[in-house]
Coordinates of C-alpha atoms and ligand atoms in Angstrom, one line a residue:
X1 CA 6.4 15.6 -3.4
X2 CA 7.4 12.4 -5.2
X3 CA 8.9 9.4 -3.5
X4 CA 10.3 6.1 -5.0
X5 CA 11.1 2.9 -3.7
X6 CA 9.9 -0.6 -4.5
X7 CA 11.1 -4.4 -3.3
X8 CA 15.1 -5.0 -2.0
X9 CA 16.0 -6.8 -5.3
X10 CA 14.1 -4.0 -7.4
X11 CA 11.8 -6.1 -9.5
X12 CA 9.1 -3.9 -8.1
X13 CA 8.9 -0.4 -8.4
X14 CA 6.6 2.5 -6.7
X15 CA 6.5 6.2 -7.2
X16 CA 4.2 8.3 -5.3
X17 CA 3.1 11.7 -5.0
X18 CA 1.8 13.0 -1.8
X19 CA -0.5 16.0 -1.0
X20 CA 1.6 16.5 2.3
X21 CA 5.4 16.5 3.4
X22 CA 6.4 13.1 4.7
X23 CA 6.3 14.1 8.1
X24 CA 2.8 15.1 8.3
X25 CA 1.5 11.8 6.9
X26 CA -0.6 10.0 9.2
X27 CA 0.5 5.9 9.1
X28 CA -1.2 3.2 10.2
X29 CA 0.1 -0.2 11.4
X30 CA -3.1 -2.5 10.9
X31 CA -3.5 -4.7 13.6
X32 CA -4.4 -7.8 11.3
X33 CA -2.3 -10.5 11.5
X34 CA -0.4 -10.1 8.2
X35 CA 0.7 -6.5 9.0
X36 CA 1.7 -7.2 12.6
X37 CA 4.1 -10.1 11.0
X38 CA 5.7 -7.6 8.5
X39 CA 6.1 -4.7 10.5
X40 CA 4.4 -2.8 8.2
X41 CA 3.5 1.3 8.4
X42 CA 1.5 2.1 5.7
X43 CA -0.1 5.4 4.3
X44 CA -3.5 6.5 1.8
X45 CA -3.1 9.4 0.7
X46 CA -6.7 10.3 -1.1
X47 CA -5.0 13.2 -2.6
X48 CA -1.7 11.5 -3.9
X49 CA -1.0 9.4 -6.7
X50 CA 0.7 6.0 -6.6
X51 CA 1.9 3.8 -9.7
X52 CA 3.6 0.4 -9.0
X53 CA 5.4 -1.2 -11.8
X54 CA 7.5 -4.5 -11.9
X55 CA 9.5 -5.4 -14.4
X56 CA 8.9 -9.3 -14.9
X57 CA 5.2 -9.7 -13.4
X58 CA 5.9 -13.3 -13.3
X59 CA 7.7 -12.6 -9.4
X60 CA 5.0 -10.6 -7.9
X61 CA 2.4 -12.4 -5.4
X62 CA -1.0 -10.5 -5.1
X63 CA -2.0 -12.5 -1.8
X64 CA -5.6 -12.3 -0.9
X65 CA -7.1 -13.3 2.8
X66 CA -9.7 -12.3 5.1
X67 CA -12.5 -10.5 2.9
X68 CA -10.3 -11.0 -0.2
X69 CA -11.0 -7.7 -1.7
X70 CA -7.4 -6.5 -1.5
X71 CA -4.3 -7.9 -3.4
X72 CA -1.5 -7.5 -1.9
X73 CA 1.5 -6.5 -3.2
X74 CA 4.8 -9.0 -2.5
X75 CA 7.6 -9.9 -4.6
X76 CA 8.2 -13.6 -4.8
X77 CA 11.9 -13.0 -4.6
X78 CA 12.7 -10.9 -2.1
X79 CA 10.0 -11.0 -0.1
X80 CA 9.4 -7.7 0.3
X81 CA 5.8 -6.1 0.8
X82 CA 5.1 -2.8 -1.1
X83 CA 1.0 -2.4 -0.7
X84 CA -2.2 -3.7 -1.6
X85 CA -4.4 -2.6 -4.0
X86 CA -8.6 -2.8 -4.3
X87 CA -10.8 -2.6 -7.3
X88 CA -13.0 0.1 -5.8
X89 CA -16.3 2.3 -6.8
X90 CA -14.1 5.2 -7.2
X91 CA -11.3 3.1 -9.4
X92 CA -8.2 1.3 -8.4
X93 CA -7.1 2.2 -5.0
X94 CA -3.8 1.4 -2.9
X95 CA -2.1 1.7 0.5
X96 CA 1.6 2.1 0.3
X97 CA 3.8 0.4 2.9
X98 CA 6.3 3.2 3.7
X99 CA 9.1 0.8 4.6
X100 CA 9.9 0.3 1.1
X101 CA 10.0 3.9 0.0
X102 CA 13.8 5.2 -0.2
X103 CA 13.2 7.8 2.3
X104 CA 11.3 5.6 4.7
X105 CA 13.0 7.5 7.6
X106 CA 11.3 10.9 6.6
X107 CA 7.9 9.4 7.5
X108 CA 7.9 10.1 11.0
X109 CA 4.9 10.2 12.7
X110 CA 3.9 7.4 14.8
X111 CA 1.1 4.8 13.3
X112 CA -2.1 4.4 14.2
X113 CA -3.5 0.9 14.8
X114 CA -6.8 0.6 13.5
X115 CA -8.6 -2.2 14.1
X116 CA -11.0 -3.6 11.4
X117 CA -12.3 -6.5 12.6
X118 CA -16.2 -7.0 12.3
X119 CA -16.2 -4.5 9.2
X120 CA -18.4 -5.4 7.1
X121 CA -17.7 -6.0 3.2
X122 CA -19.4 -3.1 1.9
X123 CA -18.2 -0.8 4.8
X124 CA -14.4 -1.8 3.8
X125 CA -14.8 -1.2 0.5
X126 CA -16.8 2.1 0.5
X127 CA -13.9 3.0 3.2
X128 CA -11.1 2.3 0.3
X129 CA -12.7 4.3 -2.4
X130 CA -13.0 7.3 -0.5
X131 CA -9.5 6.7 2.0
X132 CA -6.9 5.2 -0.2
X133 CA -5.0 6.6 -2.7
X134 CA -5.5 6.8 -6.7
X135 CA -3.4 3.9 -7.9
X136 CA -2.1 2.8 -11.2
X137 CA -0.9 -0.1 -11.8
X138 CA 1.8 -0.8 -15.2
X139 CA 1.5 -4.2 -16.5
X140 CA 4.9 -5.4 -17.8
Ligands
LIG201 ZN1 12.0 -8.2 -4.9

């Protein structure tokens, strides 16, 4: 099952392969403050694939806060954000924010809210490398 998408103006692009239909993906809507103020709904799946490419690198913001382990993923022009991604144990791993997938509709179930306060470092990070999904990402 592959899925594209990527920012509104297209500078960004993502393409991801999933283990599972779209409507059996569990989302999550972090409760930190950055997801609550983009509405985001995001998925890991430890089984998919996800490659983001841009094609002028100069427009994409890789934002850091809290712990600063993650970047994530913006475009500078549009605003638009697609995922983070973390340098893990396991290798490069991302969440994908489904809202900027083309078929953003088909991901229908409705998203957790985790809460991650008061993890600690290590706990986060050994929590990427096994949860989130294999990423690549193609320098331009
Ligand atoms: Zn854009």
């Amino acid at each position: 099952m592959f899925h594209t998408g990527g920012c509104h103006c297209e500078n960004i692009k993502v393409r991801l392969r999933l283990a599972k239909p779209p409507e059996q993906m569990p989302l999550r809507s972090c409760s930190c403050s950055f997801c609550r103020s983009h509405g985001t709904r995001t998925i890991s799946d430890r089984d998919g694939l996800v490659e983001i490419a841009a094609t002028d690198w100069s427009l994409v913001e890789r934002y850091r806060f809290g712990s600063r382990t993650a970047d994530y993923v913006l475009c500078r022009r549009c605003g638009v954000y697609v995922g983070a991604v973390c340098e893990t144990s396991s290798g490069l791993r991302a969440v994908v924010n489904v809202n900027c997938l083309d078929d953003r509709a088909a991901f229908t179930q409705a998203p957790a809210a985790p809460d991650y306060d008061g993890e600690t470092t290590d706990a986060r990070l050994d929590r990427r490398a096994t949860n989130w999904m294999p990423a690549t990402v193609i320098a331009g």
